[in-house]
PDB file of C-alpha atoms and ligand atoms in Angstrom:
ATOM      1  CA  UNK A   3     -94.574   9.982  89.596  1.00 43.00           C
ATOM      2  CA  UNK A   4     -93.866  11.001  86.019  1.00 45.00           C
ATOM      3  CA  UNK A   5     -90.581   9.041  86.063  1.00 48.00           C
ATOM      4  CA  UNK A   6     -92.464   5.961  87.230  1.00 50.00           C
ATOM      5  CA  UNK A   7     -95.131   6.233  84.533  1.00 50.00           C
ATOM      6  CA  UNK A   8     -92.439   6.540  81.867  1.00 48.00           C
ATOM      7  CA  UNK A   9     -90.607   3.531  83.341  1.00 48.00           C
ATOM      8  CA  UNK A  10     -93.686   1.466  82.885  1.00 48.00           C
ATOM      9  CA  UNK A  11     -94.528   2.702  79.439  1.00 45.00           C
ATOM     10  CA  UNK A  12     -91.064   1.907  78.194  1.00 45.00           C
ATOM     11  CA  UNK A  13     -91.176  -1.471  79.856  1.00 45.00           C
ATOM     12  CA  UNK A  14     -94.386  -2.361  78.088  1.00 44.00           C
ATOM     13  CA  UNK A  15     -93.001  -1.107  74.830  1.00 43.00           C
ATOM     14  CA  UNK A  16     -89.807  -3.198  75.151  1.00 43.00           C
ATOM     15  CA  UNK A  17     -91.900  -6.142  76.311  1.00 39.00           C
ATOM     16  CA  UNK A  18     -93.879  -5.934  73.062  1.00 38.00           C
ATOM     17  CA  UNK A  19     -90.682  -5.949  70.956  1.00 39.00           C
ATOM     18  CA  UNK A  20     -89.280  -8.888  72.773  1.00 37.00           C
ATOM     19  CA  UNK A  21     -92.191 -11.159  71.957  1.00 37.00           C
ATOM     20  CA  UNK A  22     -92.508 -10.057  68.323  1.00 39.00           C
ATOM     21  CA  UNK A  23     -91.302 -13.439  66.978  1.00 49.00           C
ATOM     22  CA  UNK A  24     -93.006 -15.832  69.339  1.00 65.00           C
ATOM     23  CA  UNK A  25     -92.196 -19.522  69.200  1.00 82.00           C
ATOM     24  CA  UNK A  26     -94.546 -22.412  68.738  1.00 94.00           C
ATOM     25  CA  UNK A  27     -95.119 -24.855  71.597  1.00 97.00           C
ATOM     26  CA  UNK A  28     -95.485 -27.826  69.219  1.00 96.00           C
ATOM     27  CA  UNK A  29     -92.242 -26.941  67.535  1.00 95.00           C
ATOM     28  CA  UNK A  30     -90.195 -26.012  70.570  1.00 95.00           C
ATOM     29  CA  UNK A  31     -91.413 -28.160  73.515  1.00 97.00           C
ATOM     30  CA  UNK A  32     -92.250 -31.683  74.649  1.00 97.00           C
ATOM     31  CA  UNK A  33     -94.819 -32.398  77.267  1.00 98.00           C
ATOM     32  CA  UNK A  34     -92.846 -34.447  79.851  1.00 98.00           C
ATOM     33  CA  UNK A  35     -95.383 -35.560  82.398  1.00 97.00           C
ATOM     34  CA  UNK A  36     -98.928 -35.285  83.674  1.00 98.00           C
ATOM     35  CA  UNK A  37    -100.714 -36.850  80.632  1.00 96.00           C
ATOM     36  CA  UNK A  38    -103.700 -34.804  79.646  1.00 97.00           C
ATOM     37  CA  UNK A  39    -103.058 -32.262  82.327  1.00 98.00           C
ATOM     38  CA  UNK A  40    -100.578 -30.440  80.023  1.00 98.00           C
ATOM     39  CA  UNK A  41    -102.142 -29.056  76.877  1.00 98.00           C
ATOM     40  CA  UNK A  42    -100.901 -27.338  73.812  1.00 98.00           C
ATOM     41  CA  UNK A  43    -103.672 -25.098  72.370  1.00 97.00           C
ATOM     42  CA  UNK A  44    -104.530 -22.792  69.477  1.00 96.00           C
ATOM     43  CA  UNK A  45    -102.174 -24.325  67.064  1.00 96.00           C
ATOM     44  CA  UNK A  46     -99.206 -24.071  69.333  1.00 96.00           C
ATOM     45  CA  UNK A  47     -99.773 -20.551  70.565  1.00 96.00           C
ATOM     46  CA  UNK A  48    -100.744 -21.461  74.031  1.00 97.00           C
ATOM     47  CA  UNK A  49     -99.810 -24.044  76.630  1.00 98.00           C
ATOM     48  CA  UNK A  50    -101.572 -24.834  79.860  1.00 98.00           C
ATOM     49  CA  UNK A  51    -100.331 -26.998  82.812  1.00 98.00           C
ATOM     50  CA  UNK A  52    -102.776 -28.278  85.413  1.00 98.00           C
ATOM     51  CA  UNK A  53    -102.604 -29.865  88.802  1.00 98.00           C
ATOM     52  CA  UNK A  54    -105.120 -32.057  90.584  1.00 98.00           C
ATOM     53  CA  UNK A  55    -104.921 -34.401  93.532  1.00 97.00           C
ATOM     54  CA  UNK A  56    -103.460 -37.194  91.440  1.00 97.00           C
ATOM     55  CA  UNK A  57    -100.676 -35.339  89.637  1.00 98.00           C
ATOM     56  CA  UNK A  58     -99.204 -32.109  88.330  1.00 98.00           C
ATOM     57  CA  UNK A  59     -97.663 -31.693  84.855  1.00 98.00           C
ATOM     58  CA  UNK A  60     -94.705 -30.255  83.051  1.00 98.00           C
ATOM     59  CA  UNK A  61     -92.918 -29.580  79.758  1.00 98.00           C
ATOM     60  CA  UNK A  62     -89.338 -29.100  78.491  1.00 98.00           C
ATOM     61  CA  UNK A  63     -87.694 -27.551  75.463  1.00 97.00           C
ATOM     62  CA  UNK A  64     -86.553 -29.647  72.593  1.00 95.00           C
ATOM     63  CA  UNK A  65     -83.483 -27.590  72.139  1.00 91.00           C
ATOM     64  CA  UNK A  66     -80.622 -26.925  74.488  1.00 91.00           C
ATOM     65  CA  UNK A  67     -79.370 -23.300  74.786  1.00 91.00           C
ATOM     66  CA  UNK A  68     -75.912 -21.918  75.542  1.00 91.00           C
ATOM     67  CA  UNK A  69     -76.495 -18.237  76.300  1.00 92.00           C
ATOM     68  CA  UNK A  70     -79.387 -16.161  75.052  1.00 93.00           C
ATOM     69  CA  UNK A  71     -82.377 -14.097  75.952  1.00 95.00           C
ATOM     70  CA  UNK A  72     -85.411 -16.237  76.736  1.00 96.00           C
ATOM     71  CA  UNK A  73     -88.851 -14.718  77.307  1.00 96.00           C
ATOM     72  CA  UNK A  74     -92.058 -16.478  78.363  1.00 97.00           C
ATOM     73  CA  UNK A  75     -95.402 -14.941  79.228  1.00 98.00           C
ATOM     74  CA  UNK A  76     -96.989 -16.730  82.160  1.00 98.00           C
ATOM     75  CA  UNK A  77    -100.380 -16.333  83.948  1.00 98.00           C
ATOM     76  CA  UNK A  78    -100.382 -18.184  87.286  1.00 98.00           C
ATOM     77  CA  UNK A  79    -102.993 -20.152  89.120  1.00 98.00           C
ATOM     78  CA  UNK A  80    -105.767 -17.733  90.245  1.00 97.00           C
ATOM     79  CA  UNK A  81    -107.708 -17.593  93.493  1.00 97.00           C
ATOM     80  CA  UNK A  82    -106.551 -19.786  96.379  1.00 97.00           C
ATOM     81  CA  UNK A  83    -103.225 -21.155  94.997  1.00 97.00           C
ATOM     82  CA  UNK A  84    -101.755 -22.009  98.376  1.00 97.00           C
ATOM     83  CA  UNK A  85     -99.457 -25.067  98.262  1.00 97.00           C
ATOM     84  CA  UNK A  86     -99.003 -24.926  94.489  1.00 98.00           C
ATOM     85  CA  UNK A  87     -95.672 -24.255  92.886  1.00 98.00           C
ATOM     86  CA  UNK A  88     -95.119 -23.264  89.231  1.00 98.00           C
ATOM     87  CA  UNK A  89     -91.460 -23.636  88.313  1.00 98.00           C
ATOM     88  CA  UNK A  90     -89.956 -22.122  85.108  1.00 98.00           C
ATOM     89  CA  UNK A  91     -86.217 -22.633  84.828  1.00 98.00           C
ATOM     90  CA  UNK A  92     -83.166 -23.335  82.663  1.00 98.00           C
ATOM     91  CA  UNK A  93     -81.033 -26.372  83.624  1.00 98.00           C
ATOM     92  CA  UNK A  94     -78.244 -28.617  82.318  1.00 97.00           C
ATOM     93  CA  UNK A  95     -77.887 -32.233  83.418  1.00 96.00           C
ATOM     94  CA  UNK A  96     -75.785 -34.199  85.921  1.00 95.00           C
ATOM     95  CA  UNK A  97     -74.251 -33.764  89.371  1.00 94.00           C
ATOM     96  CA  UNK A  98     -72.425 -30.526  88.428  1.00 97.00           C
ATOM     97  CA  UNK A  99     -75.302 -28.999  86.588  1.00 98.00           C
ATOM     98  CA  UNK A 100     -75.972 -25.308  86.163  1.00 98.00           C
ATOM     99  CA  UNK A 101     -79.485 -23.920  86.691  1.00 98.00           C
ATOM    100  CA  UNK A 102     -81.301 -20.529  86.599  1.00 98.00           C
ATOM    101  CA  UNK A 103     -84.615 -20.693  88.384  1.00 98.00           C
ATOM    102  CA  UNK A 104     -87.930 -18.847  88.607  1.00 98.00           C
ATOM    103  CA  UNK A 105     -90.430 -20.485  91.005  1.00 98.00           C
ATOM    104  CA  UNK A 106     -93.832 -19.085  91.851  1.00 98.00           C
ATOM    105  CA  UNK A 107     -95.066 -20.062  95.237  1.00 98.00           C
ATOM    106  CA  UNK A 108     -98.875 -19.823  95.498  1.00 97.00           C
ATOM    107  CA  UNK A 109    -100.788 -18.257  98.337  1.00 97.00           C
ATOM    108  CA  UNK A 110    -104.247 -17.859  99.883  1.00 97.00           C
ATOM    109  CA  UNK A 111    -106.613 -15.511  97.905  1.00 96.00           C
ATOM    110  CA  UNK A 112    -105.662 -11.950  98.453  1.00 95.00           C
ATOM    111  CA  UNK A 113    -102.151 -12.796  99.637  1.00 97.00           C
ATOM    112  CA  UNK A 114     -99.116 -12.255  97.368  1.00 98.00           C
ATOM    113  CA  UNK A 115     -97.335 -14.864  95.437  1.00 98.00           C
ATOM    114  CA  UNK A 116     -93.665 -15.263  96.262  1.00 98.00           C
ATOM    115  CA  UNK A 117     -91.292 -15.294  93.220  1.00 98.00           C
ATOM    116  CA  UNK A 118     -88.397 -17.451  94.294  1.00 98.00           C
ATOM    117  CA  UNK A 119     -85.065 -17.250  92.261  1.00 98.00           C
ATOM    118  CA  UNK A 120     -81.830 -19.237  92.451  1.00 98.00           C
ATOM    119  CA  UNK A 121     -78.672 -19.838  90.559  1.00 98.00           C
ATOM    120  CA  UNK A 122     -76.816 -23.056  90.538  1.00 98.00           C
ATOM    121  CA  UNK A 123     -73.210 -23.296  89.236  1.00 97.00           C
ATOM    122  CA  UNK A 124     -71.347 -26.570  89.051  1.00 97.00           C
ATOM    123  CA  UNK A 125     -74.100 -28.292  91.122  1.00 97.00           C
ATOM    124  CA  UNK A 126     -74.047 -25.694  93.822  1.00 95.00           C
ATOM    125  CA  UNK A 127     -77.056 -23.480  94.559  1.00 96.00           C
ATOM    126  CA  UNK A 128     -78.013 -21.895  97.869  1.00 96.00           C
ATOM    127  CA  UNK A 129     -78.372 -18.456  96.257  1.00 97.00           C
ATOM    128  CA  UNK A 130     -82.012 -17.770  96.810  1.00 98.00           C
ATOM    129  CA  UNK A 131     -83.556 -14.422  96.405  1.00 98.00           C
ATOM    130  CA  UNK A 132     -87.328 -14.024  96.856  1.00 98.00           C
ATOM    131  CA  UNK A 133     -89.704 -11.308  95.830  1.00 98.00           C
ATOM    132  CA  UNK A 134     -93.278 -10.235  96.006  1.00 98.00           C
ATOM    133  CA  UNK A 135     -94.516  -8.641  92.785  1.00 98.00           C
ATOM    134  CA  UNK A 136     -95.919  -5.185  92.047  1.00 98.00           C
ATOM    135  CA  UNK A 137     -98.869  -6.822  90.356  1.00 98.00           C
ATOM    136  CA  UNK A 138    -101.063  -9.922  90.754  1.00 98.00           C
ATOM    137  CA  UNK A 139     -99.391 -12.537  88.533  1.00 98.00           C
ATOM    138  CA  UNK A 140    -102.541 -14.593  88.308  1.00 98.00           C
ATOM    139  CA  UNK A 141    -104.709 -11.760  86.877  1.00 98.00           C
ATOM    140  CA  UNK A 142    -102.973 -11.423  83.546  1.00 98.00           C
ATOM    141  CA  UNK A 143     -99.971 -12.602  81.584  1.00 98.00           C
ATOM    142  CA  UNK A 144     -96.602 -11.088  82.453  1.00 98.00           C
ATOM    143  CA  UNK A 145     -93.287 -11.642  80.825  1.00 98.00           C
ATOM    144  CA  UNK A 146     -90.507 -13.450  82.698  1.00 98.00           C
ATOM    145  CA  UNK A 147     -87.096 -13.322  81.024  1.00 98.00           C
ATOM    146  CA  UNK A 148     -83.621 -14.587  81.421  1.00 98.00           C
ATOM    147  CA  UNK A 149     -80.715 -12.853  79.777  1.00 97.00           C
ATOM    148  CA  UNK A 150     -77.686 -15.089  79.945  1.00 96.00           C
ATOM    149  CA  UNK A 151     -74.444 -13.966  78.407  1.00 94.00           C
ATOM    150  CA  UNK A 152     -70.775 -14.632  79.174  1.00 93.00           C
ATOM    151  CA  UNK A 153     -70.550 -11.804  81.699  1.00 95.00           C
ATOM    152  CA  UNK A 154     -73.859 -12.027  83.647  1.00 97.00           C
ATOM    153  CA  UNK A 155     -77.286 -13.490  84.117  1.00 98.00           C
ATOM    154  CA  UNK A 156     -80.130 -10.939  84.391  1.00 98.00           C
ATOM    155  CA  UNK A 157     -83.610 -11.999  85.662  1.00 98.00           C
ATOM    156  CA  UNK A 158     -86.327  -9.682  84.308  1.00 98.00           C
ATOM    157  CA  UNK A 159     -90.026  -9.335  84.999  1.00 98.00           C
ATOM    158  CA  UNK A 160     -91.899  -7.253  82.324  1.00 98.00           C
ATOM    159  CA  UNK A 161     -88.430  -6.160  81.290  1.00 97.00           C
ATOM    160  CA  UNK A 162     -87.619  -4.767  84.688  1.00 98.00           C
ATOM    161  CA  UNK A 163     -84.420  -6.352  86.099  1.00 98.00           C
ATOM    162  CA  UNK A 164     -85.007  -7.944  89.525  1.00 98.00           C
ATOM    163  CA  UNK A 165     -81.714  -9.827  89.945  1.00 98.00           C
ATOM    164  CA  UNK A 166     -78.228  -9.980  88.468  1.00 97.00           C
ATOM    165  CA  UNK A 167     -75.738 -12.715  88.878  1.00 96.00           C
ATOM    166  CA  UNK A 168     -72.369 -11.506  87.609  1.00 96.00           C
ATOM    167  CA  UNK A 169     -69.511 -13.659  86.198  1.00 95.00           C
ATOM    168  CA  UNK A 170     -67.033 -13.536  89.079  1.00 95.00           C
ATOM    169  CA  UNK A 171     -64.738 -16.237  87.848  1.00 95.00           C
ATOM    170  CA  UNK A 172     -61.934 -13.835  88.566  1.00 93.00           C
ATOM    171  CA  UNK A 173     -62.492 -14.461  92.261  1.00 92.00           C
ATOM    172  CA  UNK A 174     -63.033 -18.191  91.810  1.00 93.00           C
ATOM    173  CA  UNK A 175     -66.794 -18.459  91.589  1.00 95.00           C
ATOM    174  CA  UNK A 176     -67.909 -20.728  88.829  1.00 96.00           C
ATOM    175  CA  UNK A 177     -70.142 -19.238  86.112  1.00 97.00           C
ATOM    176  CA  UNK A 178     -72.529 -21.168  83.766  1.00 96.00           C
ATOM    177  CA  UNK A 179     -70.735 -21.132  80.416  1.00 93.00           C
ATOM    178  CA  UNK A 180     -69.985 -24.592  79.200  1.00 92.00           C
ATOM    179  CA  UNK A 181     -73.114 -26.691  79.836  1.00 94.00           C
ATOM    180  CA  UNK A 182     -76.043 -26.058  77.532  1.00 92.00           C
ATOM    181  CA  UNK A 183     -79.373 -25.877  79.256  1.00 95.00           C
ATOM    182  CA  UNK A 184     -82.926 -26.723  78.448  1.00 97.00           C
ATOM    183  CA  UNK A 185     -86.038 -24.876  79.536  1.00 97.00           C
ATOM    184  CA  UNK A 186     -88.207 -26.768  81.999  1.00 98.00           C
ATOM    185  CA  UNK A 187     -91.518 -25.942  83.517  1.00 98.00           C
ATOM    186  CA  UNK A 188     -93.853 -27.680  85.859  1.00 98.00           C
ATOM    187  CA  UNK A 189     -96.828 -27.181  88.125  1.00 98.00           C
ATOM    188  CA  UNK A 190     -96.944 -29.345  91.200  1.00 98.00           C
ATOM    189  CA  UNK A 191     -98.161 -29.577  94.818  1.00 97.00           C
ATOM    190  CA  UNK A 192     -95.650 -28.559  97.454  1.00 96.00           C
ATOM    191  CA  UNK A 193     -97.900 -27.870 100.369  1.00 95.00           C
ATOM    192  CA  UNK A 194     -95.375 -29.440 102.699  1.00 94.00           C
ATOM    193  CA  UNK A 195     -93.171 -26.254 102.378  1.00 93.00           C
ATOM    194  CA  UNK A 196     -94.337 -23.734  99.726  1.00 92.00           C
ATOM    195  CA  UNK A 197     -96.852 -21.528 101.537  1.00 91.00           C
ATOM    196  CA  UNK A 198     -95.841 -19.932 104.859  1.00 91.00           C
ATOM    197  CA  UNK A 199     -93.398 -22.712 105.464  1.00 92.00           C
ATOM    198  CA  UNK A 200     -95.970 -25.544 104.897  1.00 94.00           C
ATOM    199  CA  UNK A 201     -98.518 -24.303 107.373  1.00 95.00           C
ATOM    200  CA  UNK A 202    -101.094 -23.525 104.646  1.00 95.00           C
ATOM    201  CA  UNK A 203    -102.333 -26.589 102.812  1.00 96.00           C
ATOM    202  CA  UNK A 204    -103.671 -26.931  99.305  1.00 97.00           C
ATOM    203  CA  UNK A 205    -107.395 -26.672  99.153  1.00 97.00           C
ATOM    204  CA  UNK A 206    -108.277 -29.352  96.638  1.00 97.00           C
ATOM    205  CA  UNK A 207    -111.931 -28.241  96.320  1.00 96.00           C
ATOM    206  CA  UNK A 208    -110.409 -25.592  93.914  1.00 93.00           C
ATOM    207  CA  UNK A 209    -108.686 -28.198  91.703  1.00 97.00           C
ATOM    208  CA  UNK A 210    -107.784 -28.497  88.965  1.00 98.00           C
ATOM    209  CA  UNK A 211    -105.318 -25.632  89.210  1.00 98.00           C
ATOM    210  CA  UNK A 212    -104.092 -24.152  85.942  1.00 98.00           C
ATOM    211  CA  UNK A 213    -101.141 -21.973  84.895  1.00 98.00           C
ATOM    212  CA  UNK A 214    -100.945 -20.686  81.275  1.00 98.00           C
ATOM    213  CA  UNK A 215     -98.064 -19.969  79.011  1.00 98.00           C
ATOM    214  CA  UNK A 216     -97.766 -18.055  75.736  1.00 97.00           C
ATOM    215  CA  UNK A 217     -95.365 -15.937  73.487  1.00 96.00           C
ATOM    216  CA  UNK A 218     -92.279 -17.963  74.210  1.00 95.00           C
ATOM    217  CA  UNK A 219     -89.320 -16.349  72.503  1.00 93.00           C
ATOM    218  CA  UNK A 220     -85.679 -17.425  72.450  1.00 91.00           C
ATOM    219  CA  UNK A 221     -82.926 -15.233  70.984  1.00 90.00           C
ATOM    220  CA  UNK A 222     -80.242 -17.667  71.462  1.00 85.00           C
ATOM    221  CA  UNK A 223     -77.505 -19.917  70.502  1.00 71.00           C
ATOM    222  CA  UNK A 224     -79.027 -23.383  69.825  1.00 66.00           C
ATOM    223  CA  UNK A 225     -77.553 -26.811  69.989  1.00 63.00           C
ATOM    224  CA  UNK A 226     -79.619 -29.517  68.449  1.00 68.00           C
ATOM    225  CA  UNK A 227     -79.570 -32.592  70.757  1.00 70.00           C
ATOM    226  CA  UNK A 228     -76.313 -34.535  70.131  1.00 70.00           C
ATOM    227  CA  UNK A 229     -74.658 -31.696  68.169  1.00 69.00           C
ATOM    228  CA  UNK A 230     -71.678 -29.735  69.321  1.00 62.00           C
ATOM    229  CA  UNK A 231     -72.133 -26.696  67.149  1.00 63.00           C
ATOM    230  CA  UNK A 232     -73.956 -23.658  68.350  1.00 61.00           C
ATOM    231  CA  UNK A 233     -75.729 -21.271  66.020  1.00 67.00           C
ATOM    232  CA  UNK A 234     -78.031 -18.285  66.352  1.00 67.00           C
ATOM    233  CA  UNK A 235     -81.566 -19.461  65.870  1.00 63.00           C
ATOM    234  CA  UNK A 236     -82.394 -16.713  63.435  1.00 68.00           C
ATOM    235  CA  UNK A 237     -79.672 -14.458  61.858  1.00 70.00           C
ATOM    236  CA  UNK A 238     -82.114 -11.516  61.749  1.00 75.00           C
ATOM    237  CA  UNK A 239     -82.934 -11.596  65.431  1.00 78.00           C
ATOM    238  CA  UNK A 240     -81.965  -9.107  68.031  1.00 82.00           C
ATOM    239  CA  UNK A 241     -78.594  -9.953  69.541  1.00 83.00           C
ATOM    240  CA  UNK A 242     -78.301  -7.122  72.011  1.00 88.00           C
ATOM    241  CA  UNK A 243     -78.502  -9.739  74.819  1.00 91.00           C
ATOM    242  CA  UNK A 244     -74.917 -10.822  73.978  1.00 87.00           C
ATOM    243  CA  UNK A 245     -73.333  -7.933  75.843  1.00 90.00           C
ATOM    244  CA  UNK A 246     -76.403  -6.724  77.774  1.00 94.00           C
ATOM    245  CA  UNK A 247     -75.639  -5.090  81.106  1.00 95.00           C
ATOM    246  CA  UNK A 248     -77.582  -2.736  83.321  1.00 96.00           C
ATOM    247  CA  UNK A 249     -77.329   0.878  82.389  1.00 95.00           C
ATOM    248  CA  UNK A 250     -78.230   3.688  84.889  1.00 96.00           C
ATOM    249  CA  UNK A 251     -81.939   3.252  84.475  1.00 96.00           C
ATOM    250  CA  UNK A 252     -81.615  -0.542  84.731  1.00 97.00           C
ATOM    251  CA  UNK A 253     -79.708  -0.026  88.055  1.00 96.00           C
ATOM    252  CA  UNK A 254     -82.445   2.280  89.269  1.00 97.00           C
ATOM    253  CA  UNK A 255     -85.157  -0.210  88.491  1.00 97.00           C
ATOM    254  CA  UNK A 256     -83.182  -3.072  90.121  1.00 97.00           C
ATOM    255  CA  UNK A 257     -82.704  -0.928  93.238  1.00 96.00           C
ATOM    256  CA  UNK A 258     -86.448  -0.088  93.279  1.00 97.00           C
ATOM    257  CA  UNK A 259     -87.404  -3.809  93.080  1.00 98.00           C
ATOM    258  CA  UNK A 260     -84.806  -4.951  95.603  1.00 97.00           C
ATOM    259  CA  UNK A 261     -85.745  -2.205  98.091  1.00 97.00           C
ATOM    260  CA  UNK A 262     -89.496  -2.491  97.814  1.00 98.00           C
ATOM    261  CA  UNK A 263     -90.199  -6.143  96.831  1.00 98.00           C
ATOM    262  CA  UNK A 264     -87.363  -8.352  97.872  1.00 98.00           C
ATOM    263  CA  UNK A 265     -88.518 -10.578 100.870  1.00 98.00           C
ATOM    264  CA  UNK A 266     -85.504 -12.800 101.178  1.00 97.00           C
ATOM    265  CA  UNK A 267     -81.856 -12.422 100.135  1.00 97.00           C
ATOM    266  CA  UNK A 268     -79.337 -15.128 100.957  1.00 97.00           C
ATOM    267  CA  UNK A 269     -76.633 -12.401 100.843  1.00 95.00           C
ATOM    268  CA  UNK A 270     -78.018 -10.853 104.012  1.00 95.00           C
ATOM    269  CA  UNK A 271     -78.845 -14.058 105.859  1.00 96.00           C
ATOM    270  CA  UNK A 272     -75.883 -14.055 108.230  1.00 94.00           C
ATOM    271  CA  UNK A 273     -77.344 -16.754 110.481  1.00 96.00           C
ATOM    272  CA  UNK A 274     -77.403 -19.132 107.642  1.00 96.00           C
ATOM    273  CA  UNK A 275     -73.726 -18.626 106.841  1.00 95.00           C
ATOM    274  CA  UNK A 276     -71.960 -18.527 110.263  1.00 93.00           C
ATOM    275  CA  UNK A 277     -68.572 -19.005 108.423  1.00 92.00           C
ATOM    276  CA  UNK A 278     -69.236 -15.821 106.503  1.00 93.00           C
ATOM    277  CA  UNK A 279     -71.455 -14.792 103.557  1.00 94.00           C
ATOM    278  CA  UNK A 280     -70.688 -16.366 100.137  1.00 94.00           C
ATOM    279  CA  UNK A 281     -67.906 -14.403  98.401  1.00 92.00           C
ATOM    280  CA  UNK A 282     -70.140 -13.097  95.565  1.00 92.00           C
ATOM    281  CA  UNK A 283     -72.243 -11.267  98.259  1.00 92.00           C
ATOM    282  CA  UNK A 284     -69.350  -9.012  99.113  1.00 83.00           C
ATOM    283  CA  UNK A 285     -68.893  -7.619  95.632  1.00 67.00           C
ATOM    284  CA  UNK A 286     -72.091  -5.660  95.291  1.00 59.00           C
ATOM    285  CA  UNK A 287     -75.301  -4.834  97.117  1.00 50.00           C
ATOM    286  CA  UNK A 288     -77.160  -5.808  94.061  1.00 47.00           C
ATOM    287  CA  UNK A 289     -76.209  -9.453  93.446  1.00 41.00           C
TER     288      UNK A 289
HETATM  289  C1  NAG B  10     -98.268 -15.379 101.510  1.00 61.50           C
HETATM  290  O1  NAG B  10     -98.801 -14.315 102.176  1.00 61.50           O
HETATM  291  C2  NAG B  10     -98.173 -13.922 103.423  1.00 61.50           C
HETATM  292  C3  NAG B  10     -98.962 -12.903 104.076  1.00 61.50           C
HETATM  293  O2  NAG B  10     -99.175 -11.826 103.276  1.00 61.50           O
HETATM  294  C4  NAG B  10     -96.752 -13.606 103.058  1.00 61.50           C
HETATM  295  O3  NAG B  10     -96.038 -13.373 104.310  1.00 61.50           O
HETATM  296  C5  NAG B  10     -95.998 -14.765 102.330  1.00 61.50           C
HETATM  297  O4  NAG B  10     -94.726 -14.342 101.982  1.00 61.50           O
HETATM  298  C6  NAG B  10     -96.814 -15.084 101.062  1.00 61.50           C
HETATM  299  N1  NAG B  10     -96.213 -16.072 100.289  1.00 61.50           N
HETATM  300  C7  NAG B  10     -95.968 -17.408 100.654  1.00 61.50           C
HETATM  301  C8  NAG B  10     -95.433 -18.252  99.559  1.00 61.50           C
HETATM  302  O5  NAG B  10     -96.237 -17.850 101.729  1.00 61.50           O
END
């Protein structure tokens, strides 16, 4: 019990550090669709996306990133959010694109959201892992982070690692390292599949649905559009992400999340891969 409390205290503390130099939504993002449904508020400190019967909405980053630590605080659609999906991801362009995904699948009131994750390399995904969370992600803001360096990708929730995708180029698995990515986010209706396999439909009497974003922070390498050079955004910023790996406590946390909260893992879905599980699955229980 004591260990658990400490774990959470240190997670909150690190979370506070990570957002110390928050970005500005006007400066860093474009609204990409949904007209007035996407709003930047409070001088660029907050952004909200909404969804009604006619449309959802979305935004993307102005910059492209090649490696970094990217944090965003998100508060999801509250109440009956069944059928809604909020996506927050990094992606490059084209048929051999790379992508690192968080997707939040809504649910009926009182039922847990599903946090869906995936990694695409060279256009190939099929690496889903899904989680329930240890809190209600619609009650308050929580921090969702991606650490992406040359050796691994770490997905974190409130600074607790939930998933690691290691660089296994040595055994022939492509790793995202050449294609800069933008951040994308959107809120849309996917009641044909999102909640309990599409059996629960969106209740439009609750619309518009709203998800809120704040305290974006990118400790990264930035490429301005059209430029080939890549520079740290701020020379004073924390660069520990560059060789970040899980230490013993990180591995313990990851194990805790994967044992208690993981609800789907492609690496254990033998029916889906009759020819054998993907090669990265054999390397570690914690991919
Ligand atoms: C919704 O709640 C049900 C019942 O608790 C759960 O099985 C399911 O994973 C939840 N998430 C989605 C997206 O259906």
